[in-house]
Structures are given as structure tokens and as C-alpha cells.
């Protein structure tokens, strides 16, 4: 016979004062966070009102069976309820001395907003008399009863809370009083009757036939019916839309379920020696070592959070008459809890007539600044060691510290939401083109660039703008990637936004808002929020704590961290953030702006002399670029990728040209001009490809136009020689992109080596410049052993590798069907944000085969995944030498790399 499944667990003491708790803090998967820690507190001797916990698995069984109770569970609950009554010496529903309970949800992970708590369960028209008798306090008893009906109706039956609040307000108006506390026992008794009426009117008898008495729905009088309905409501809340959405956002499994805690009530509303409150063992905002929190005298739990009355700071508690002892005990418990859990804890408590009860504890949420500060303090205090301190800070939270944010006290309405594509907040005038952004910035005005989607043409505007807002595209769209790289805030994929770039305005679906050019807007790229008007921004205070934790992280990590940067400013920023080199310098970003004209001349001209002149100009410009980069990164490696994108990216859009020609013709424009434009358009059309991403790009460009890599290598070598002569130590490395066969690499490597040797001879300096390749095509990964014979290093370009492994076009699929795939669990997450296991296998294979071909091969990754903590864990396992990410992600990557290394220990 199989063991019967244990579904219910007791906590707290029995009548003799013995601890009968069956769980502990390690059992969160069974008891939920709240239940596990109620058990733990009871185990360490803290005053916890007794009760029992129904397991999370029971919730899943119930839900999976289509909201049907698994066999025997109701009987078990019945047993535990009887046991609880014996332990307490009171009975639920008793007319002399009733036991009241709370019914509290509690999932394995904290899930705010999932389900509220029902307090005072067990009250009915009989037990109210018992409560009055026992407390000799009719006002308290009637207040408890009306609260119960109100909460039960709202939380369990889903009635609108306003129905009841309105009735209370109407009563206060009639009585001419301001506060709830001014209502008398009789007033409250009257409210109870009114509330029952509201219940009868608003609950459907068809939905709840069991509640129909004599043809109308009645508020349930049987405590067992109340209890069963309340537990069912908690179970059901696991699948309410808010909870489902929350889990999706936070990558929490749908299969965990929530526990239900049934616990004896204690009362913080029994007069002036009673109180209730919430507290943290340290300051969760800045991490300071001080008791932090609020309490309310003569109140029940929900009043504190609801902000109905003004609360007092927790430090005052021990000075309040009648609460001194409880206040002191609470402070002792704070210390005890920290020593026990070795962390900053969040606490809920209630004081009933001077006696303290602990109702909840969990590890406290904190800001990034507080997380750093607390981890460092606790290491100093000996509560945790350095490794644990490094584990304590969530890498993604660090972003908070590196960018401006909306002021927490700011008052604003959210206009629209999109994807939180690049962290930080921005405020500025809306502009609808790159040129307008540049113009605004030049005139000293702050602006936000609003585009359907951005493309390489928008780069100047993106740099000029404070922030970027797009209505299309996902988290790895052009706008998102570039914004993150620049550290600019970006919200993308705001579907409600309908942009008319011609008219320079945008409308917002579901509102009558029209954003015109020049209107102030604010966006928060950390949360994906767009606001009409200017929200106050604050810059987080950077203390030395970040450096301390990152230095500790550096002691433990195995992965190197480099940055993706293509200009000296970003290179400097990367260095300041602790990057140990540049893992990817994209040279195409150096061909924009004024230089675009030169490359266009090169592409579109047949005349060799003209082309050579253009290449000469590019050479001069590039030599200057590289000189600046290498100088900034003196002594550290800089991997320069040779020209990668399809050439047509540098050309005018043929559609725009077509329109221009049509306009010229219609207005009788100059015939020769029209002819010229036509020729131009034909040439541009000649470059059009069906699948540019699979076309003439990467190393293929260098093979078709050898003059381009020759020019670039010469510029790299010349800049290096110049710096060497100045006594510096430049360390460039040349990277050939999009290689699929070893023959391609062999050919271009020979070109590079030839030019390097030439420059070395001309300049009279020794040049030792490594040549390597990107592994970003499946064929390259599976033939890495061959390719490695021609490479000093590999850099895995996981963006392209993801595109080509899945056959997904990144620019399209993120908006087209990836959301649906995620919804239907066809994909567990967006593979462009976090490395997919299939793509990771190719990386792993590439590393292994690569080392067979060249034992000294250095392997890194330079795709977007290089800055993603989850992906960093994968790369650490694979044994890469380094990851490379945008400058602002460098601190995040350093920390994530350390945590990955510690996880392996
Ligand atoms: P949440 O998960 O939203 O924090 P809780 O289950 O912790 O919900 O309940 C909210 C509040 O209700 C608690 O902070 C506490 O003040 C009050 N409460 C819950 N259970 C009891 C109880 N047994 N006795 C007194 N108050 C309680
Ligand atoms: Mg709580
Ligand atoms: Mg690529």
C-alpha cells in the first residue's frame, strides 16, 4: 500500500504549551512561503497564533480536477480544525466563546496582489453573542462582524468593495462623524444588517445554490460553509488573471499552487493596548541598520496597508503606554530573526491587549542600494560570508543604480505601456524624426525620439534624444539593442501608440490623447511605462557599496567581462565599469553621419579612380577612429569586427527615391536631374536582396570587395603602429564576421596578414595582431575544428546564431509570433533575450571542436546574451573565457558571472 499523501500540516502550540508544528522554513514548496515561515517561527519559540496549512499540492489537485476537492481532503481539514479547537479550547461558531480564524493564501513565491486574506471567519448571528460576552465589548464584536462580511463578500464572492465602503460613508454622513472609529456599536450592528442585504442583492443564487435559503441568497451562517468557500476562493485565486500575469512576468511556474493557512485570530483592535503593524529588520530603502516600519493602535491588519489612518513609526512603539513590553519584545525578535535567517526580514505582527503575536515573516524586498548595503554590513557583522554577500544582490537590480529613475514621490498617470527595453527614465519633448531630435538637442532642448521602429538611419537622433519610444519591435529590436548599448532609456513595442511621422504626431488607442511634436512626455525603460507630461527624475546615489560588491564578485568569477563599444567615450565608460577589454567594436557604426556619403560613393560608382579616392577617405577616417579606441583601451584587447551589414543599409531607401522622382516629374523638374535619380535608383535596386540577412554581408563582402577589408586592416595596423611609436600598448584583434567555411577565413586571414606585414615594414614597428572569427552560423559551429586552425579566437555571435539556428528573423518574429509562442508555451522564453538550450549546444560544440583545432583558442560571446544573467550562467557552464556586453551591462555581467561560478562550487 502506498503512504497516504499528507496534505495538511499543523503549526503552533497545543493546550499544554507544547510545540506541535509539523513544518519548517525549508518546506516552502509544500506550505508556501507564509506557511513555512509561520512554522519556522513557531519552531524557534516565537509567539505564533496556532493554526494549520493546507498544502500547495492540494490546490493543484483541486485546480487540475476542474475545481473539485480531492478525495478525503475535506475530512482531513475537518480533523485539523477539531484539533485546533482542542488546542485553543474554543469552537468555531460557538455561541458562548467562539474561535475565529483567518484564511490566508501563501504561494511558494511571494505573489503580491494574488489574493487577499479573510479575517474573523466563524462569525455569525450566534457567535457574535459569544464574542460580545467574552470581550464585554459590543463595539469591537460588531466591528469584527461587519469587517468579516465585507472581506468575505469582496475576497471570496468577488463583490465590489465600494458597495460596502459607500454604505459606511453614508452611515458616517448621517451620523455626522468623520472616522470609522466614531461609529458606535449600534451603528455597526445596523451596518451588519445592511451588509447582509448587499450580499443578498449582489450574489447570484445560480452561481451559489448552496447559499439560497427560502428563495434568496443569504450570507452563510454555517462556519464550515464559510471555511470551505474561503479555501476554495484561495485555491481559485491561483488562476486569477492577475496571478497568471504576475507569474508570467516573473517566470514563476504555473504548477506550484498556493497553500492555505487557517489560523486563530488575534485582535489588534481591542482598544489602546492593542495594535497591528508591519516592519523590516533594516531600512529596505537604503539598507541602514535600523528598525523600520509602521504600526496602528487599535486596528486590524488591513488598516495599515490601506492607509486609512496615519501610522506611527515602529521605533515609538516601546514608548507607548501599555505597549512598552510588546515593543521591546518585538525589537528582540528582530535581532533573533536576523540571526536565524541571516537576512533582512519583513515582519507582520499584532499586539492584543499588550501581548505580541507574530503573523508573518519573510526575506524583505529591498532596493538595489539597500541590497548592496545590507550584504556588505552583514558580511562585516559576520552574519554571512563574502560569497553569500555576492549571491545576495540580484544582477538585474543593479540597473536601477546606473540610470535615472522616476521620482518615487512623483504623481503621474500611465498613458501607455510597452516593453521595458532599456532601463532608466527620460523626459523630453516628443520628436518624430532623427533629424528633429538632432535639431532639438542642438538647440539645447531635451527630447524623446518617437518612432514606429528605428533603423540605422536613426542613430544620430537616438544619440541626441534622452530616450527612445517605439510602437513596434521587441526587446532585441534595433531600438532596444542600440538604446541598451548607449545606456539610453527605451520603451518599445507600445502597441497602443499610432504614429503619424508625416504629421509629427501620435495618438494613443483607447484614449483621446494626441501627442504632438514638442509635447512633453516621460518614459521609464525599467518598467516600460509612458507618461504624458514631465515626471520628476532622480539619479540614484552611487555609493562605494557597488564597487565593494563588484570587487568581491571579481574574486570569484571565472568568466572575463568585456564590452561592446565602438567609440572612445563608450570605451572609457566600459573601462570605468570594469570591462577588461572590448569584445566587439562594430565598424559599421563608424560609417554613418557624414561618412555615409563616402561609402555611398564607393558603392554606387564604377569609376575606379573615384572609388579609390573614396576608400582613401574612409581609410583616413577609420585610422582616426581606431587610434582613439585603442588609446582609450591601452593595454587591453580590442576586437574590431570588419564590415558586417549588407551594403544596401548604407544606401537611400529606393522607395523614398521613387517618391522624389515622381514628385520631380509631376512638377516639371529638371530632366537631367530626373535621369540621374533614375540611374541611382536602378543601381540601388541592383543591391536589393530578397533576404539581406542571408545575403551579401559579413565576410562575403570582404571577398567580393577585397578593397574594403584591406582598407580596414590597414587602418587598424596604422593606428596601432602610431600608438606603439608613442610608447603605448595597443592590443587590437581583427575579427572576420559571418564565416561558414574555413576557406573563407583562410582567404581573409591571408589578406589581413599581408597588410599587417606591409604596414609593419612601412612603419618600422613590430605588429602582432591576432585574427579570429565570429561563430554565428550553424555550419561554423559544427565545423569549428577546421575553422579554428585559421583562428586565434572565436567570438560567438549569438544574435545571428539564434536567427540562423531557429530560422527566425529577429526583426520580424519578435513582433509577429513570438508573443503567441510564449503564451502557448511553445517557447519557454524569448531566445533572443536569454540563450536557448539548442543554440547553447552549438556554442558548446563550437568551443569543444574549436579547441581540438587550436588548443590556445580564446572563446567569448558578443551577442545580446552576453549581458543577460541567465545566459551568463549557461556560458559559465560551457567554459567560455569571457562575455562581452554593452557598457552599462558590465557591472551586471561581473556580478552574474561571480554568481554563476559560485553556483558551480
Ligand atoms: P498578505 O499575504 O496580503 O500579506 P496576510 O495573510 O499576511 O496577507 O494577511 C494580511 C493581514 O491580515 C496580516 O498582516 C495581519 O495583520 C492580518 N491577519 C492575518 N491573519 C491574522 C490572524 N490570525 N490574526 C490577526 N490578524 C491577522
Ligand atoms: Mg502578509
Ligand atoms: Mg552577426
XYZ file of C-alpha atoms in Angstrom, residues 113-657:
545
model
C -1.895 41.097 -5.433
C -2.871 37.484 -5.872
C -5.453 37.046 -3.176
C -6.454 38.914 -0.063
C -6.957 37.485 3.348
C -10.242 36.794 5.086
C -10.232 37.742 8.760
C -12.695 36.952 11.561
C -14.092 33.885 9.837
C -16.533 31.958 12.030
C -18.691 34.905 12.981
C -22.427 34.509 12.537
C -25.591 35.687 14.220
C -24.958 33.353 17.154
C -21.237 33.506 17.678
C -21.403 37.298 17.671
C -23.101 36.974 21.047
C -20.262 34.823 22.323
C -17.747 37.381 21.152
C -19.656 40.156 22.905
C -19.808 38.113 26.084
C -16.131 37.226 26.101
C -14.854 40.679 25.291
C -17.594 42.646 27.001
C -17.044 44.908 24.064
C -20.062 45.008 21.737
C -18.500 47.668 19.557
C -15.454 45.517 18.878
C -17.625 42.480 18.197
C -19.931 44.231 15.745
C -16.959 45.864 14.053
C -15.390 42.425 13.630
C -18.599 41.032 12.169
C -19.050 43.830 9.652
C -15.384 43.520 8.619
C -15.877 39.812 8.129
C -18.944 40.211 5.901
C -17.167 42.913 3.954
C -13.975 40.894 3.396
C -15.787 37.664 2.742
C -18.033 39.326 0.157
C -15.149 41.068 -1.529
C -12.438 38.419 -1.399
C -14.415 35.194 -1.538
C -17.505 36.208 -3.509
C -15.800 38.857 -5.654
C -18.238 41.682 -4.860
C -17.056 45.232 -5.376
C -15.530 46.596 -2.172
C -17.051 50.001 -2.895
C -20.548 48.657 -2.237
C -19.578 48.347 1.412
C -17.342 51.402 1.654
C -20.205 53.502 0.281
C -22.542 52.149 2.916
C -20.033 53.026 5.649
C -19.579 56.514 4.255
C -23.313 57.033 4.021
C -23.651 55.964 7.640
C -20.882 58.355 8.709
C -22.570 61.179 6.848
C -25.903 60.503 8.507
C -24.291 60.326 11.954
C -22.185 63.396 11.177
C -18.883 61.729 12.080
C -15.548 61.669 10.246
C -13.784 58.470 11.239
C -14.814 54.806 11.273
C -13.788 54.739 14.906
C -16.557 57.245 15.714
C -19.264 54.775 14.770
C -20.956 53.180 17.772
C -21.797 49.536 18.451
C -25.373 50.196 17.361
C -24.204 51.859 14.176
C -22.075 48.859 13.387
C -24.874 46.444 14.172
C -27.028 48.335 11.727
C -24.232 48.154 9.158
C -24.044 44.377 9.593
C -27.720 44.124 8.649
C -27.148 46.430 5.697
C -24.123 44.452 4.574
C -26.119 41.241 4.617
C -28.653 42.937 2.393
C -25.927 43.983 -0.027
C -24.770 40.370 -0.028
C -28.245 39.072 -0.833
C -28.702 41.577 -3.626
C -25.372 41.034 -5.321
C -24.567 37.350 -5.061
C -26.081 35.141 -7.716
C -28.161 32.255 -6.472
C -27.497 30.392 -9.681
C -23.769 30.526 -9.055
C -24.119 29.638 -5.354
C -27.232 27.480 -4.993
C -25.991 26.290 -1.589
C -26.448 29.809 -0.225
C -30.090 30.066 -1.201
C -32.429 29.944 1.768
C -36.167 30.375 1.235
C -35.679 31.607 -2.304
C -32.991 34.209 -1.702
C -29.224 34.192 -1.205
C -28.234 34.585 2.429
C -24.875 35.354 3.976
C -23.667 31.881 5.066
C -24.228 31.279 8.761
C -22.579 27.857 8.932
C -18.868 28.412 9.756
C -17.989 25.227 7.877
C -19.619 26.605 4.736
C -17.739 29.883 5.283
C -14.468 27.988 5.684
C -14.974 25.784 2.645
C -15.896 28.715 0.413
C -12.928 30.734 1.673
C -10.475 27.898 0.995
C -11.970 27.365 -2.458
C -11.539 31.073 -3.168
C -7.862 30.930 -2.203
C -7.357 27.874 -4.408
C -9.163 29.639 -7.236
C -7.078 32.780 -6.854
C -4.063 30.825 -8.107
C -5.538 31.040 -11.578
C -6.996 34.513 -11.497
C -5.742 36.670 -14.387
C -3.671 38.961 -12.178
C -1.845 36.000 -10.657
C -1.292 34.324 -14.025
C 0.114 37.532 -15.470
C 2.349 38.080 -12.463
C 3.784 34.588 -12.795
C 4.427 35.043 -16.456
C 6.250 38.298 -15.881
C 8.325 36.814 -13.124
C 8.965 33.456 -14.770
C 7.206 31.537 -11.990
C 5.808 28.119 -12.877
C 2.038 27.725 -13.105
C 2.296 24.331 -11.421
C 3.271 25.400 -7.914
C -0.138 26.155 -6.454
C -0.830 28.145 -3.318
C -1.141 26.928 0.231
C -3.980 27.997 2.505
C -3.270 28.951 6.103
C -6.101 28.705 8.588
C -5.030 30.499 11.719
C -6.558 31.558 15.024
C -7.379 35.222 15.030
C -5.666 37.608 17.383
C -7.050 41.112 17.696
C -5.223 44.351 17.297
C -8.480 46.245 17.574
C -9.319 45.535 21.188
C -8.523 49.021 22.473
C -5.497 51.172 23.134
C -3.215 48.394 24.328
C -3.785 46.572 21.066
C -2.077 47.367 17.765
C -1.004 45.943 14.475
C 1.917 46.670 12.203
C 4.452 45.780 9.569
C 8.204 46.129 9.927
C 11.586 45.428 8.421
C 14.613 44.490 10.443
C 16.601 47.105 8.483
C 15.769 50.025 6.259
C 14.710 48.472 2.917
C 15.193 51.736 1.025
C 18.826 52.473 1.830
C 19.900 49.451 3.864
C 20.669 51.379 7.067
C 20.804 49.232 10.180
C 17.690 50.464 11.943
C 14.245 49.077 12.747
C 11.864 50.242 10.116
C 8.119 50.065 9.837
C 4.744 51.343 11.000
C 2.029 50.396 13.422
C -1.510 51.457 14.195
C -3.059 51.351 17.632
C -6.477 49.717 17.900
C -6.627 48.373 14.359
C -6.794 45.208 12.319
C -4.149 44.177 9.812
C -5.610 45.502 6.629
C -5.892 49.049 8.051
C -2.115 49.579 7.981
C -1.685 48.831 4.315
C -4.937 50.502 3.319
C -3.600 53.776 4.699
C -6.975 54.607 6.262
C -5.359 56.214 9.264
C -1.934 57.682 9.842
C 0.526 55.185 11.183
C 3.356 55.748 13.669
C 6.997 54.686 13.271
C 7.905 51.378 14.839
C 10.676 52.885 16.978
C 7.994 54.720 19.014
C 6.207 51.547 19.993
C 8.203 50.802 23.109
C 7.432 54.268 24.453
C 3.658 53.913 24.183
C 1.816 53.214 27.412
C 0.619 49.650 27.553
C 2.688 48.642 24.526
C 6.172 49.033 26.053
C 6.770 45.389 26.694
C 5.493 44.214 23.342
C 7.634 46.905 21.698
C 10.775 45.705 23.451
C 9.991 42.062 22.701
C 9.499 42.927 19.050
C 12.949 44.503 18.832
C 14.482 41.409 20.415
C 12.654 39.304 17.848
C 14.022 41.444 15.004
C 17.558 40.562 16.104
C 16.657 36.948 16.688
C 15.099 36.618 13.246
C 18.140 38.121 11.528
C 20.449 35.809 13.410
C 18.257 32.893 12.467
C 17.602 33.668 8.807
C 20.877 35.559 8.193
C 18.987 38.133 6.200
C 16.925 41.282 6.424
C 13.376 40.213 7.265
C 9.967 41.659 6.650
C 7.509 41.129 9.502
C 3.794 41.380 10.247
C 2.665 41.445 13.838
C -0.320 42.172 16.017
C -0.478 43.121 19.667
C -3.604 42.006 21.506
C -4.035 43.734 24.823
C -0.319 44.121 25.371
C 0.630 40.665 24.112
C 2.706 40.364 20.948
C 1.917 37.851 18.163
C 3.958 37.193 15.063
C 1.822 36.760 11.960
C 4.339 36.561 9.152
C 7.991 36.832 8.254
C 9.852 36.558 5.019
C 13.070 37.801 3.485
C 12.462 41.508 2.905
C 12.346 43.088 -0.544
C 14.794 45.926 -0.900
C 16.076 48.455 -3.395
C 19.337 47.773 -5.182
C 21.115 50.311 -2.993
C 19.800 48.628 0.145
C 20.678 45.178 -1.174
C 24.304 46.205 -1.616
C 24.495 47.977 1.723
C 22.887 45.186 3.702
C 25.037 42.488 2.089
C 28.204 44.399 2.963
C 27.055 45.208 6.518
C 26.054 41.629 7.176
C 29.422 40.385 5.963
C 31.084 42.794 8.413
C 28.770 41.659 11.195
C 29.695 38.051 10.493
C 26.116 37.059 9.621
C 27.164 35.993 6.117
C 30.456 35.491 4.269
C 31.699 37.296 1.166
C 30.396 34.645 -1.192
C 26.949 34.900 0.300
C 27.133 38.699 0.098
C 27.830 38.411 -3.617
C 24.907 35.997 -4.021
C 22.577 38.369 -2.200
C 22.408 41.076 -4.868
C 20.199 40.421 -7.892
C 22.179 41.358 -11.040
C 19.158 42.830 -12.785
C 18.598 45.128 -9.833
C 21.943 46.809 -10.428
C 20.454 48.506 -13.441
C 18.458 50.604 -11.003
C 21.668 52.132 -9.758
C 23.133 53.119 -13.058
C 20.297 55.130 -14.592
C 17.966 57.981 -13.631
C 14.510 56.973 -12.423
C 11.075 58.467 -11.885
C 10.974 60.166 -8.502
C 9.109 57.824 -6.160
C 7.050 60.738 -4.884
C 6.071 61.887 -8.349
C 2.392 61.875 -9.176
C 1.566 60.694 -12.681
C -0.850 58.666 -14.784
C 0.378 55.931 -17.056
C -0.569 56.784 -20.635
C 0.559 53.543 -22.250
C 2.708 50.531 -21.626
C 5.268 48.733 -23.729
C 8.320 46.560 -23.281
C 10.941 47.644 -20.781
C 13.651 47.522 -23.410
C 16.422 49.600 -21.885
C 16.456 50.757 -18.267
C 16.312 54.262 -16.899
C 13.877 57.112 -17.245
C 13.784 60.036 -19.654
C 11.801 63.242 -20.047
C 11.655 65.427 -23.115
C 9.684 66.879 -25.995
C 8.286 64.332 -28.396
C 10.038 64.370 -31.774
C 9.189 62.120 -34.673
C 12.351 62.008 -36.746
C 16.040 61.586 -36.204
C 16.690 64.987 -37.762
C 14.228 66.693 -35.414
C 15.888 65.001 -32.465
C 19.263 66.303 -33.552
C 17.814 69.788 -34.116
C 16.194 69.835 -30.685
C 19.379 68.689 -28.984
C 21.433 71.300 -30.839
C 19.005 73.958 -29.662
C 19.568 72.714 -26.116
C 16.133 71.120 -25.756
C 15.658 67.666 -24.320
C 13.679 65.315 -26.499
C 12.316 61.808 -26.723
C 12.515 60.169 -30.132
C 9.203 58.555 -31.065
C 9.388 56.119 -33.977
C 7.413 53.198 -35.354
C 10.699 51.331 -35.215
C 14.239 52.589 -35.561
C 16.812 51.716 -38.191
C 20.488 52.571 -38.631
C 19.476 55.934 -40.110
C 18.074 56.969 -36.767
C 21.343 56.603 -34.919
C 22.124 60.318 -34.770
C 18.672 61.052 -33.425
C 18.916 58.246 -30.921
C 22.152 59.683 -29.612
C 20.652 63.172 -29.447
C 17.476 62.069 -27.651
C 17.097 61.487 -23.919
C 15.074 58.382 -24.560
C 13.556 56.280 -27.303
C 9.978 55.193 -27.721
C 8.763 52.811 -30.423
C 5.405 51.321 -31.192
C 6.828 48.242 -32.857
C 9.561 45.714 -32.178
C 10.660 43.571 -29.292
C 13.348 43.614 -26.692
C 16.030 42.883 -29.224
C 14.738 45.188 -31.931
C 17.147 47.745 -33.336
C 15.889 50.421 -30.949
C 16.264 48.158 -27.921
C 19.732 46.890 -28.744
C 21.145 50.286 -29.634
C 19.495 52.003 -26.667
C 20.894 49.465 -24.245
C 24.270 49.841 -25.837
C 24.149 53.601 -25.344
C 22.608 53.342 -21.892
C 19.633 55.313 -23.165
C 16.198 54.573 -21.731
C 13.921 52.834 -24.204
C 10.345 51.618 -24.194
C 9.481 49.696 -27.313
C 6.549 47.794 -28.738
C 3.953 50.248 -27.363
C 1.167 48.880 -29.481
C -1.375 51.469 -28.380
C 0.732 54.169 -29.992
C -0.302 55.076 -33.549
C 2.396 57.236 -35.017
C 1.984 59.566 -37.952
C 5.553 60.618 -38.646
C 4.499 62.861 -41.545
C 2.114 64.850 -39.394
C 4.562 64.646 -36.498
C 2.033 63.363 -34.044
C 0.851 60.180 -32.395
C -2.432 59.017 -30.964
C -2.919 56.532 -28.177
C -5.518 53.835 -28.682
C -8.196 53.776 -26.040
C -7.657 57.452 -25.168
C -8.276 60.735 -26.931
C -4.689 61.801 -26.350
C -2.796 63.227 -29.298
C 0.938 63.662 -28.758
C 2.159 66.495 -30.956
C 5.725 67.423 -31.697
C 7.062 69.429 -28.776
C 4.692 67.926 -26.189
C 6.494 66.792 -23.078
C 6.486 63.063 -22.480
C 8.237 60.831 -19.966
C 9.170 57.225 -20.206
C 10.524 54.656 -17.812
C 12.506 51.994 -19.608
C 12.882 49.984 -16.417
C 9.171 49.323 -16.206
C 8.028 50.030 -19.772
C 5.779 52.965 -18.866
C 4.928 56.038 -20.956
C 3.521 59.182 -19.347
C 2.148 62.357 -20.868
C 3.910 65.360 -19.335
C 7.171 65.699 -17.439
C 7.760 63.414 -14.469
C 10.457 64.415 -11.977
C 13.562 62.298 -12.294
C 16.101 61.381 -9.671
C 19.573 59.984 -10.144
C 20.231 57.095 -7.765
C 23.040 57.807 -5.362
C 26.046 55.688 -6.184
C 27.905 54.807 -3.061
C 31.091 52.830 -2.694
C 28.948 49.775 -1.962
C 28.656 48.853 -5.622
C 32.427 48.848 -6.061
C 32.875 46.744 -2.946
C 30.447 44.053 -4.073
C 31.852 44.044 -7.603
C 35.383 43.694 -6.264
C 34.229 40.741 -4.231
C 32.485 39.349 -7.299
C 35.738 39.620 -9.260
C 37.412 37.378 -6.676
C 35.009 34.562 -7.501
C 34.174 34.807 -11.161
C 35.862 32.729 -13.846
C 34.377 34.475 -16.880
C 36.036 37.606 -18.135
C 33.783 40.555 -18.913
C 34.379 42.766 -21.907
C 32.221 45.426 -23.509
C 30.694 46.070 -26.905
C 31.737 49.606 -27.814
C 32.620 51.444 -30.969
C 33.678 54.891 -29.857
C 36.189 56.217 -27.329
C 33.526 57.552 -24.923
C 31.828 54.180 -24.636
C 35.219 52.542 -24.388
C 36.076 54.768 -21.434
C 32.729 54.065 -19.805
C 33.346 50.333 -20.200
C 36.730 50.641 -18.575
C 35.244 52.621 -15.703
C 32.625 49.921 -15.230
C 35.391 47.327 -15.034
C 35.481 45.792 -18.509
C 38.719 44.002 -19.280
C 38.637 44.794 -22.957
C 36.376 45.399 -25.933
C 34.786 42.183 -27.161
C 33.075 43.772 -30.118
C 33.804 47.021 -31.915
C 31.301 47.290 -34.765
C 32.898 49.234 -37.562
C 29.681 49.909 -39.466
C 28.720 52.432 -36.803
C 31.755 54.380 -37.943
C 30.313 54.722 -41.436
C 27.296 56.784 -40.535
C 26.729 60.524 -40.467
C 28.928 62.457 -42.889
C 30.817 59.359 -43.844
C 27.749 57.765 -45.300
C 28.257 59.877 -48.392
C 31.727 58.471 -48.872
C 30.649 54.869 -48.626
C 27.733 55.592 -50.955
C 30.161 56.975 -53.485
C 32.176 53.803 -53.171
C 29.212 51.511 -53.574
C 27.482 53.324 -56.396
C 30.389 54.314 -58.579
C 32.006 52.335 -61.378
C 34.931 54.643 -61.866
C 37.960 53.058 -60.210
C 39.628 56.363 -59.552
C 36.559 57.719 -57.786
C 36.213 54.546 -55.783
C 39.831 54.561 -54.732
C 39.550 58.137 -53.631
C 36.507 57.238 -51.530
C 38.343 54.329 -49.957
C 41.273 56.617 -49.225
C 38.961 58.971 -47.349
C 37.457 56.113 -45.412
C 40.943 54.909 -44.538
C 41.853 58.286 -43.063
C 38.665 58.448 -41.066
C 38.923 54.871 -39.788
C 42.552 55.256 -38.776
C 41.470 58.137 -36.573
C 38.615 56.075 -35.087
C 40.852 53.179 -34.224
C 43.556 55.420 -32.855
C 41.059 56.871 -30.365
C 39.651 53.497 -29.384
C 42.969 51.737 -28.895
C 44.362 54.668 -26.963
C 41.433 54.646 -24.606
C 41.792 50.892 -24.120
C 45.580 50.998 -23.801
C 46.902 47.649 -22.615
C 43.565 45.872 -23.066
C 42.340 43.826 -26.033
C 40.029 45.466 -28.574
C 38.336 43.130 -31.032
C 37.489 45.001 -34.207
C 34.935 43.381 -36.430
C 35.377 44.028 -40.126
C 32.417 45.471 -42.014
C 29.383 43.255 -41.493
C 25.987 44.566 -42.711
C 24.548 44.276 -46.204
C 25.694 47.264 -48.256
C 22.208 48.468 -49.039
C 21.961 49.547 -45.402
C 24.207 52.430 -46.346
C 22.078 53.483 -49.308
C 18.982 55.658 -49.660
C 15.698 53.872 -49.486
C 14.590 53.206 -53.093
C 11.016 53.951 -52.092
C 11.893 57.453 -50.936
C 13.814 57.983 -54.149
